[in-house]
Amino acid sequence: MNFWAYSAEAVVLGPLMCATHGSYINESLGWRWVYGIWGIVGAGIMIPFVLLVPETRSDVVLATRAQQARKSGHANARAVNERRRRSFKQILTETVLRPAVMLFTEPIVYCFALYDGLNYGIIYLAVEAIPLIYAQYGLVEPKVELTFIAIQIGFTLAIPLFYLQLKATNWAEKKQARINVPEHKLFWAFLAALLFPISMFWFAWTGRPPINMYASLGALVVFGISGHIIFLAVSDYTVESYGPMASSAVTGQSFARVGFQWASTILAILATVMGLFPFIFYKFGPNIRQKSRYAQELARLEEEDRQRMKTIGLELKNTFE
């Protein structure tokens, strides 16, 4: 599971990875191969992804089970979404309008969109800012782009931390005697919420001579760890909270022209403030979701699906008996 999440992140954060290798590819093969090689890498990830990763969307899974039941002789077996014929207006509303409405009316979606948007914003800002910062140490293209490897090392080091998230989830489920609680997805986000601003303050005030450049590279590694966790935790929590209605958005960030140290410090302050979001939603998330009309609708649909699947199961049992 985490391998595929990391693969998807590698594609989404392509500009960062391309910044590491792009100059060398451009020098050796020409600029066209910058796109060609990453197209090949993307296809290499996509093909096994399509072949090996199972479908997880609940309404698609239920529809598939209903089709299998009909093949077994239960002609009336239908998933709820199969019985609902959507008009073009409904499709347009659900795919275009609803994400925008949820962004501005659902606190969970809005706050985590800001948080993940800050994460993405810093990534894209790094593509431009890091070469300028390390030019102070005499690094020039293409060698200066190798500094991005520090962030990629952080992404990789974050992968085994998912094991701790799973252990924490199992512990909470046993303690509370409840499963599939969205707030349980936030445990490792607590760690990221601390590491994220720490890495930014660290980088802001060590990324200049005469301080050894490896001190600031260490900050980039820590940023990579926290950025990876935020990317996954925000997505997991949103999907678990809204199921098939999951929707999120990211916002752009601008880099203030106040000098490298203070520009990075401003971002670190934002990261510190937004680092409160995982703790706030762990505490108040259940109450917020209870008041959400989308979460209430999702709960109703899930209950209908459970009752329908229960009926299909009883019919199958009676058939075999």
mmCIF file of C-alpha atoms in Angstrom:
data_model
loop_
_atom_site.group_PDB
_atom_site.id
_atom_site.type_symbol
_atom_site.label_atom_id
_atom_site.label_comp_id
_atom_site.label_asym_id
_atom_site.label_seq_id
_atom_site.Cartn_x
_atom_site.Cartn_y
_atom_site.Cartn_z
ATOM 1 C CA MET A 1 0.000 0.000 0.000
ATOM 2 C CA ASN A 2 2.628 2.549 1.035
ATOM 3 C CA PHE A 3 4.787 1.612 -1.975
ATOM 4 C CA TRP A 4 2.025 2.698 -4.349
ATOM 5 C CA ALA A 5 1.410 5.854 -2.333
ATOM 6 C CA TYR A 6 5.109 6.670 -2.647
ATOM 7 C CA SER A 7 5.024 5.942 -6.380
ATOM 8 C CA ALA A 8 2.063 8.273 -6.813
ATOM 9 C CA GLU A 9 3.877 10.936 -4.815
ATOM 10 C CA ALA A 10 6.922 10.580 -7.066
ATOM 11 C CA VAL A 11 4.712 11.371 -10.053
ATOM 12 C CA VAL A 12 2.886 14.256 -8.370
ATOM 13 C CA LEU A 13 6.172 15.762 -7.203
ATOM 14 C CA GLY A 14 7.760 15.305 -10.615
ATOM 15 C CA PRO A 15 9.094 18.876 -10.785
ATOM 16 C CA LEU A 16 11.256 18.183 -7.721
ATOM 17 C CA MET A 17 12.636 14.940 -9.119
ATOM 18 C CA CYS A 18 13.110 16.502 -12.533
ATOM 19 C CA ALA A 19 15.024 19.343 -10.902
ATOM 20 C CA THR A 20 17.494 16.769 -9.554
ATOM 21 C CA HIS A 21 18.164 15.028 -12.850
ATOM 22 C CA GLY A 22 16.913 17.467 -15.486
ATOM 23 C CA SER A 23 20.136 19.409 -15.939
ATOM 24 C CA TYR A 24 22.169 16.252 -16.497
ATOM 25 C CA ILE A 25 19.616 14.852 -18.962
ATOM 26 C CA ASN A 26 19.488 18.176 -20.795
ATOM 27 C CA GLU A 27 23.287 18.358 -21.051
ATOM 28 C CA SER A 28 23.688 14.774 -22.258
ATOM 29 C CA LEU A 29 20.588 14.109 -24.383
ATOM 30 C CA GLY A 30 18.834 17.414 -24.983
ATOM 31 C CA TRP A 31 15.756 18.990 -23.454
ATOM 32 C CA ARG A 32 13.250 16.713 -25.249
ATOM 33 C CA TRP A 33 14.546 13.717 -23.330
ATOM 34 C CA VAL A 34 13.741 15.443 -20.033
ATOM 35 C CA TYR A 35 10.084 14.863 -20.941
ATOM 36 C CA GLY A 36 10.736 11.550 -22.676
ATOM 37 C CA ILE A 37 12.499 9.886 -19.759
ATOM 38 C CA TRP A 38 9.902 10.996 -17.228
ATOM 39 C CA GLY A 39 7.163 9.801 -19.576
ATOM 40 C CA ILE A 40 8.820 6.387 -19.606
ATOM 41 C CA VAL A 41 9.140 6.423 -15.800
ATOM 42 C CA GLY A 42 5.466 7.397 -15.448
ATOM 43 C CA ALA A 43 4.369 4.597 -17.775
ATOM 44 C CA GLY A 44 6.557 2.138 -15.883
ATOM 45 C CA ILE A 45 4.732 3.034 -12.670
ATOM 46 C CA MET A 46 1.255 3.213 -14.211
ATOM 47 C CA ILE A 47 1.222 -0.210 -15.901
ATOM 48 C CA PRO A 48 1.808 -2.347 -12.756
ATOM 49 C CA PHE A 49 -0.433 0.056 -10.825
ATOM 50 C CA VAL A 50 -3.351 -0.631 -13.189
ATOM 51 C CA LEU A 51 -2.692 -4.372 -13.210
ATOM 52 C CA LEU A 52 -1.995 -5.006 -9.516
ATOM 53 C CA VAL A 53 -3.793 -2.404 -7.371
ATOM 54 C CA PRO A 54 -7.391 -3.436 -6.558
ATOM 55 C CA GLU A 55 -10.410 -1.152 -6.795
ATOM 56 C CA THR A 56 -11.269 0.446 -3.434
ATOM 57 C CA ARG A 57 -14.091 2.878 -4.247
ATOM 58 C CA SER A 58 -17.070 1.591 -2.290
ATOM 59 C CA ASP A 59 -19.812 2.133 -4.886
ATOM 60 C CA VAL A 60 -17.742 0.410 -7.608
ATOM 61 C CA VAL A 61 -16.976 -2.522 -5.295
ATOM 62 C CA LEU A 62 -20.673 -2.881 -4.373
ATOM 63 C CA ALA A 63 -21.722 -2.698 -8.023
ATOM 64 C CA THR A 64 -19.231 -5.453 -8.873
ATOM 65 C CA ARG A 65 -20.571 -7.649 -6.059
ATOM 66 C CA ALA A 66 -24.130 -7.038 -7.232
ATOM 67 C CA GLN A 67 -23.163 -8.080 -10.776
ATOM 68 C CA GLN A 68 -21.616 -11.271 -9.414
ATOM 69 C CA ALA A 69 -24.786 -11.954 -7.431
ATOM 70 C CA ARG A 70 -26.901 -11.536 -10.576
ATOM 71 C CA LYS A 71 -24.671 -14.005 -12.386
ATOM 72 C CA SER A 72 -25.351 -16.434 -9.523
ATOM 73 C CA GLY A 73 -29.070 -16.261 -10.209
ATOM 74 C CA HIS A 74 -30.163 -13.319 -8.079
ATOM 75 C CA ALA A 75 -31.681 -11.191 -10.804
ATOM 76 C CA ASN A 76 -32.900 -8.457 -8.448
ATOM 77 C CA ALA A 77 -29.539 -7.830 -6.798
ATOM 78 C CA ARG A 78 -28.664 -4.170 -7.305
ATOM 79 C CA ALA A 79 -26.286 -1.791 -5.568
ATOM 80 C CA VAL A 80 -27.791 1.542 -4.522
ATOM 81 C CA ASN A 81 -25.752 3.477 -7.065
ATOM 82 C CA GLU A 82 -27.014 1.185 -9.841
ATOM 83 C CA ARG A 83 -30.596 2.104 -9.035
ATOM 84 C CA ARG A 84 -29.875 5.821 -9.208
ATOM 85 C CA ARG A 85 -29.870 7.143 -12.763
ATOM 86 C CA ARG A 86 -28.035 10.422 -12.737
ATOM 87 C CA SER A 87 -28.914 13.205 -15.142
ATOM 88 C CA PHE A 88 -26.254 15.267 -16.896
ATOM 89 C CA LYS A 89 -26.996 18.084 -14.449
ATOM 90 C CA GLN A 90 -26.394 15.782 -11.471
ATOM 91 C CA ILE A 91 -23.124 14.525 -12.940
ATOM 92 C CA LEU A 92 -22.008 18.111 -13.555
ATOM 93 C CA THR A 93 -22.987 19.106 -10.024
ATOM 94 C CA GLU A 94 -21.141 16.197 -8.403
ATOM 95 C CA THR A 95 -17.963 16.493 -10.462
ATOM 96 C CA VAL A 96 -17.610 20.261 -10.866
ATOM 97 C CA LEU A 97 -19.718 22.143 -8.334
ATOM 98 C CA ARG A 98 -19.548 19.896 -5.266
ATOM 99 C CA PRO A 99 -15.728 19.987 -4.874
ATOM 100 C CA ALA A 100 -15.806 23.804 -4.858
ATOM 101 C CA VAL A 101 -18.733 23.888 -2.419
ATOM 102 C CA MET A 102 -17.050 21.418 -0.073
ATOM 103 C CA LEU A 103 -13.822 23.403 -0.168
ATOM 104 C CA PHE A 104 -15.512 26.487 1.276
ATOM 105 C CA THR A 105 -18.192 24.879 3.469
ATOM 106 C CA GLU A 106 -16.409 21.885 5.029
ATOM 107 C CA PRO A 107 -13.823 22.883 7.677
ATOM 108 C CA ILE A 108 -11.921 19.609 7.291
ATOM 109 C CA VAL A 109 -11.563 20.027 3.533
ATOM 110 C CA TYR A 110 -10.675 23.713 3.710
ATOM 111 C CA CYS A 111 -8.112 23.545 6.510
ATOM 112 C CA PHE A 112 -6.325 20.496 5.174
ATOM 113 C CA ALA A 113 -6.373 21.995 1.672
ATOM 114 C CA LEU A 114 -4.467 24.945 3.129
ATOM 115 C CA TYR A 115 -2.093 22.633 4.999
ATOM 116 C CA ASP A 116 -1.333 20.392 2.040
ATOM 117 C CA GLY A 117 -1.243 23.473 -0.184
ATOM 118 C CA LEU A 118 1.511 24.901 1.992
ATOM 119 C CA ASN A 119 3.351 21.593 1.683
ATOM 120 C CA TYR A 120 3.060 21.627 -2.120
ATOM 121 C CA GLY A 121 3.810 25.336 -2.291
ATOM 122 C CA ILE A 122 7.101 24.891 -0.485
ATOM 123 C CA ILE A 123 8.027 22.016 -2.792
ATOM 124 C CA TYR A 124 7.521 24.147 -5.885
ATOM 125 C CA LEU A 125 9.194 27.147 -4.315
ATOM 126 C CA ALA A 126 12.178 24.941 -3.488
ATOM 127 C CA VAL A 127 12.752 24.312 -7.193
ATOM 128 C CA GLU A 128 13.555 28.009 -7.620
ATOM 129 C CA ALA A 129 14.868 28.955 -4.180
ATOM 130 C CA ILE A 130 17.280 26.127 -3.331
ATOM 131 C CA PRO A 131 19.656 26.706 -6.294
ATOM 132 C CA LEU A 132 19.865 30.386 -5.298
ATOM 133 C CA ILE A 133 20.574 29.534 -1.681
ATOM 134 C CA TYR A 134 23.315 27.011 -2.455
ATOM 135 C CA ALA A 135 24.855 29.328 -5.033
ATOM 136 C CA GLN A 136 26.181 31.095 -1.924
ATOM 137 C CA TYR A 137 28.379 28.006 -1.442
ATOM 138 C CA GLY A 138 29.687 28.140 -4.981
ATOM 139 C CA LEU A 139 27.465 25.379 -6.356
ATOM 140 C CA VAL A 140 26.363 25.886 -9.947
ATOM 141 C CA GLU A 141 24.324 23.870 -12.438
ATOM 142 C CA PRO A 142 24.093 20.964 -12.785
ATOM 143 C CA LYS A 143 25.675 20.085 -9.420
ATOM 144 C CA VAL A 144 23.472 22.436 -7.407
ATOM 145 C CA GLU A 145 20.407 20.364 -8.383
ATOM 146 C CA LEU A 146 21.858 17.398 -6.497
ATOM 147 C CA THR A 147 20.847 19.137 -3.268
ATOM 148 C CA PHE A 148 17.252 18.071 -4.004
ATOM 149 C CA ILE A 149 18.309 14.500 -3.285
ATOM 150 C CA ALA A 150 18.167 15.435 0.410
ATOM 151 C CA ILE A 151 14.373 15.887 0.177
ATOM 152 C CA GLN A 152 14.012 12.625 -1.740
ATOM 153 C CA ILE A 153 15.980 10.849 0.996
ATOM 154 C CA GLY A 154 13.431 12.243 3.451
ATOM 155 C CA PHE A 155 10.548 10.856 1.369
ATOM 156 C CA THR A 156 12.181 7.428 1.426
ATOM 157 C CA LEU A 157 12.916 7.494 5.154
ATOM 158 C CA ALA A 158 9.242 8.286 5.820
ATOM 159 C CA ILE A 159 8.057 5.029 4.255
ATOM 160 C CA PRO A 160 8.867 2.733 7.230
ATOM 161 C CA LEU A 161 7.180 5.237 9.564
ATOM 162 C CA PHE A 162 3.868 4.060 8.113
ATOM 163 C CA TYR A 163 4.386 0.902 10.190
ATOM 164 C CA LEU A 164 4.162 3.055 13.320
ATOM 165 C CA GLN A 165 0.923 4.565 12.000
ATOM 166 C CA LEU A 166 -0.539 1.080 11.534
ATOM 167 C CA LYS A 167 0.539 0.040 15.039
ATOM 168 C CA ALA A 168 -0.994 3.195 16.526
ATOM 169 C CA THR A 169 -4.244 2.583 14.615
ATOM 170 C CA ASN A 170 -4.453 -1.021 15.868
ATOM 171 C CA TRP A 171 -3.796 0.160 19.418
ATOM 172 C CA ALA A 172 -6.526 2.812 19.229
ATOM 173 C CA GLU A 173 -9.044 0.398 17.692
ATOM 174 C CA LYS A 174 -8.488 -2.118 20.504
ATOM 175 C CA LYS A 175 -8.628 0.540 23.183
ATOM 176 C CA GLN A 176 -11.776 2.237 21.853
ATOM 177 C CA ALA A 177 -13.373 -0.946 20.441
ATOM 178 C CA ARG A 178 -14.067 0.899 17.189
ATOM 179 C CA ILE A 179 -12.708 0.454 13.686
ATOM 180 C CA ASN A 180 -12.501 2.704 10.617
ATOM 181 C CA VAL A 181 -12.386 5.885 12.672
ATOM 182 C CA PRO A 182 -11.080 8.730 10.474
ATOM 183 C CA GLU A 183 -9.223 10.381 13.344
ATOM 184 C CA HIS A 184 -7.041 7.291 13.692
ATOM 185 C CA LYS A 185 -5.452 8.257 10.362
ATOM 186 C CA LEU A 186 -3.929 11.329 12.006
ATOM 187 C CA PHE A 187 -1.532 9.751 14.468
ATOM 188 C CA TRP A 188 1.586 10.073 12.366
ATOM 189 C CA ALA A 189 0.427 13.528 11.247
ATOM 190 C CA PHE A 190 1.127 14.602 14.845
ATOM 191 C CA LEU A 191 4.809 13.802 14.246
ATOM 192 C CA ALA A 192 4.768 15.603 10.891
ATOM 193 C CA ALA A 193 3.086 18.638 12.451
ATOM 194 C CA LEU A 194 6.122 19.003 14.723
ATOM 195 C CA LEU A 195 8.836 18.149 12.197
ATOM 196 C CA PHE A 196 7.416 20.342 9.403
ATOM 197 C CA PRO A 197 7.950 23.773 11.036
ATOM 198 C CA ILE A 198 11.124 22.600 12.785
ATOM 199 C CA SER A 199 12.663 21.733 9.417
ATOM 200 C CA MET A 200 11.668 25.118 8.026
ATOM 201 C CA PHE A 201 13.159 27.136 10.912
ATOM 202 C CA TRP A 202 16.228 24.890 10.792
ATOM 203 C CA PHE A 203 16.706 25.493 7.072
ATOM 204 C CA ALA A 204 15.979 29.235 7.336
ATOM 205 C CA TRP A 205 18.850 29.919 9.712
ATOM 206 C CA THR A 206 21.472 27.395 8.578
ATOM 207 C CA GLY A 207 21.247 27.895 4.809
ATOM 208 C CA ARG A 208 24.021 30.487 4.555
ATOM 209 C CA PRO A 209 27.815 30.674 4.826
ATOM 210 C CA PRO A 210 29.837 30.302 6.987
ATOM 211 C CA ILE A 211 27.531 27.563 8.359
ATOM 212 C CA ASN A 212 28.373 24.199 6.788
ATOM 213 C CA MET A 213 25.897 23.466 3.994
ATOM 214 C CA TYR A 214 25.319 19.932 5.293
ATOM 215 C CA ALA A 215 23.521 21.451 8.269
ATOM 216 C CA SER A 216 20.828 22.877 5.978
ATOM 217 C CA LEU A 217 20.751 19.693 3.888
ATOM 218 C CA GLY A 218 19.810 17.858 7.084
ATOM 219 C CA ALA A 219 16.842 20.211 7.401
ATOM 220 C CA LEU A 220 15.751 19.264 3.872
ATOM 221 C CA VAL A 221 15.814 15.585 4.833
ATOM 222 C CA VAL A 222 13.534 16.292 7.804
ATOM 223 C CA PHE A 223 11.287 18.377 5.554
ATOM 224 C CA GLY A 224 11.044 15.428 3.139
ATOM 225 C CA ILE A 225 9.959 13.129 5.968
ATOM 226 C CA SER A 226 7.272 15.504 7.223
ATOM 227 C CA GLY A 227 6.102 16.429 3.711
ATOM 228 C CA HIS A 228 5.585 12.782 2.797
ATOM 229 C CA ILE A 229 3.564 12.155 5.953
ATOM 230 C CA ILE A 230 1.394 15.255 5.432
ATOM 231 C CA PHE A 231 0.709 14.242 1.825
ATOM 232 C CA LEU A 232 -0.577 10.811 2.893
ATOM 233 C CA ALA A 233 -2.234 11.700 6.208
ATOM 234 C CA VAL A 234 -4.301 14.540 4.722
ATOM 235 C CA SER A 235 -5.479 12.328 1.865
ATOM 236 C CA ASP A 236 -6.242 9.346 4.131
ATOM 237 C CA TYR A 237 -8.195 11.421 6.622
ATOM 238 C CA THR A 238 -10.228 13.222 3.957
ATOM 239 C CA VAL A 239 -11.103 9.985 2.133
ATOM 240 C CA GLU A 240 -11.991 8.216 5.380
ATOM 241 C CA SER A 241 -14.186 11.151 6.413
ATOM 242 C CA TYR A 242 -16.082 11.602 3.143
ATOM 243 C CA GLY A 243 -15.716 8.267 1.348
ATOM 244 C CA PRO A 244 -16.816 8.548 -2.300
ATOM 245 C CA MET A 245 -17.481 12.248 -1.738
ATOM 246 C CA ALA A 246 -13.864 12.925 -0.806
ATOM 247 C CA SER A 247 -12.737 16.202 -2.273
ATOM 248 C CA SER A 248 -9.852 18.477 -1.511
ATOM 249 C CA ALA A 249 -8.006 21.375 -2.998
ATOM 250 C CA VAL A 250 -4.594 22.901 -2.619
ATOM 251 C CA THR A 251 -3.752 26.554 -2.573
ATOM 252 C CA GLY A 252 -0.726 28.284 -4.001
ATOM 253 C CA GLN A 253 1.760 30.041 -1.810
ATOM 254 C CA SER A 254 3.915 32.992 -2.706
ATOM 255 C CA PHE A 255 7.489 33.536 -1.678
ATOM 256 C CA ALA A 256 7.973 36.935 -0.040
ATOM 257 C CA ARG A 257 10.943 38.925 -1.301
ATOM 258 C CA VAL A 258 12.414 39.687 2.123
ATOM 259 C CA GLY A 259 15.644 37.708 1.951
ATOM 260 C CA PHE A 260 16.221 33.964 2.113
ATOM 261 C CA GLN A 261 16.260 33.681 5.915
ATOM 262 C CA TRP A 262 13.090 35.665 6.598
ATOM 263 C CA ALA A 263 11.246 34.282 3.591
ATOM 264 C CA SER A 264 11.837 30.756 4.893
ATOM 265 C CA THR A 265 10.943 31.906 8.406
ATOM 266 C CA ILE A 266 7.550 33.187 7.215
ATOM 267 C CA LEU A 267 6.822 29.781 5.693
ATOM 268 C CA ALA A 268 7.981 28.122 8.928
ATOM 269 C CA ILE A 269 5.548 30.269 10.945
ATOM 270 C CA LEU A 270 2.699 29.256 8.616
ATOM 271 C CA ALA A 271 3.750 25.614 8.997
ATOM 272 C CA THR A 272 3.700 26.028 12.790
ATOM 273 C CA VAL A 273 0.169 27.472 12.808
ATOM 274 C CA MET A 274 -1.201 24.883 10.383
ATOM 275 C CA GLY A 275 0.511 22.146 12.366
ATOM 276 C CA LEU A 276 -2.323 22.557 14.863
ATOM 277 C CA PHE A 277 -4.843 21.190 12.339
ATOM 278 C CA PRO A 278 -4.179 17.439 12.935
ATOM 279 C CA PHE A 279 -4.544 17.895 16.697
ATOM 280 C CA ILE A 280 -7.696 20.018 16.330
ATOM 281 C CA PHE A 281 -9.416 17.566 13.992
ATOM 282 C CA TYR A 282 -8.393 14.563 16.093
ATOM 283 C CA LYS A 283 -10.189 16.209 19.010
ATOM 284 C CA PHE A 284 -13.159 17.836 17.267
ATOM 285 C CA GLY A 285 -13.326 15.912 13.967
ATOM 286 C CA PRO A 286 -16.215 13.613 15.013
ATOM 287 C CA ASN A 287 -18.411 16.583 15.993
ATOM 288 C CA ILE A 288 -17.547 18.439 12.794
ATOM 289 C CA ARG A 289 -18.379 15.406 10.657
ATOM 290 C CA GLN A 290 -21.703 14.927 12.464
ATOM 291 C CA LYS A 291 -22.724 18.433 11.390
ATOM 292 C CA SER A 292 -21.599 17.929 7.786
ATOM 293 C CA ARG A 293 -24.491 17.371 5.387
ATOM 294 C CA TYR A 294 -22.157 15.419 3.092
ATOM 295 C CA ALA A 295 -21.073 13.110 5.896
ATOM 296 C CA GLN A 296 -24.722 12.582 6.900
ATOM 297 C CA GLU A 297 -25.659 11.706 3.329
ATOM 298 C CA LEU A 298 -22.692 9.346 3.096
ATOM 299 C CA ALA A 299 -23.734 7.600 6.322
ATOM 300 C CA ARG A 300 -27.269 7.136 4.975
ATOM 301 C CA LEU A 301 -26.008 5.667 1.691
ATOM 302 C CA GLU A 302 -23.608 3.335 3.494
ATOM 303 C CA GLU A 303 -26.407 2.092 5.748
ATOM 304 C CA GLU A 304 -28.597 1.406 2.704
ATOM 305 C CA ASP A 305 -25.731 -0.495 1.075
ATOM 306 C CA ARG A 306 -25.144 -2.530 4.259
ATOM 307 C CA GLN A 307 -28.813 -3.490 4.451
ATOM 308 C CA ARG A 308 -28.875 -4.400 0.772
ATOM 309 C CA MET A 309 -25.713 -6.509 1.037
ATOM 310 C CA LYS A 310 -27.153 -8.179 4.141
ATOM 311 C CA THR A 311 -30.280 -9.075 2.161
ATOM 312 C CA ILE A 312 -28.197 -10.426 -0.732
ATOM 313 C CA GLY A 313 -26.141 -12.495 1.733
ATOM 314 C CA LEU A 314 -29.286 -14.025 3.244
ATOM 315 C CA GLU A 315 -30.616 -14.848 -0.238
ATOM 316 C CA LEU A 316 -27.356 -16.543 -1.170
ATOM 317 C CA LYS A 317 -27.362 -18.487 2.095
ATOM 318 C CA ASN A 318 -30.910 -19.714 1.517
ATOM 319 C CA THR A 319 -30.025 -20.687 -2.038
ATOM 320 C CA PHE A 320 -27.092 -22.871 -1.001
ATOM 321 C CA GLU A 321 -29.082 -24.420 1.850
#
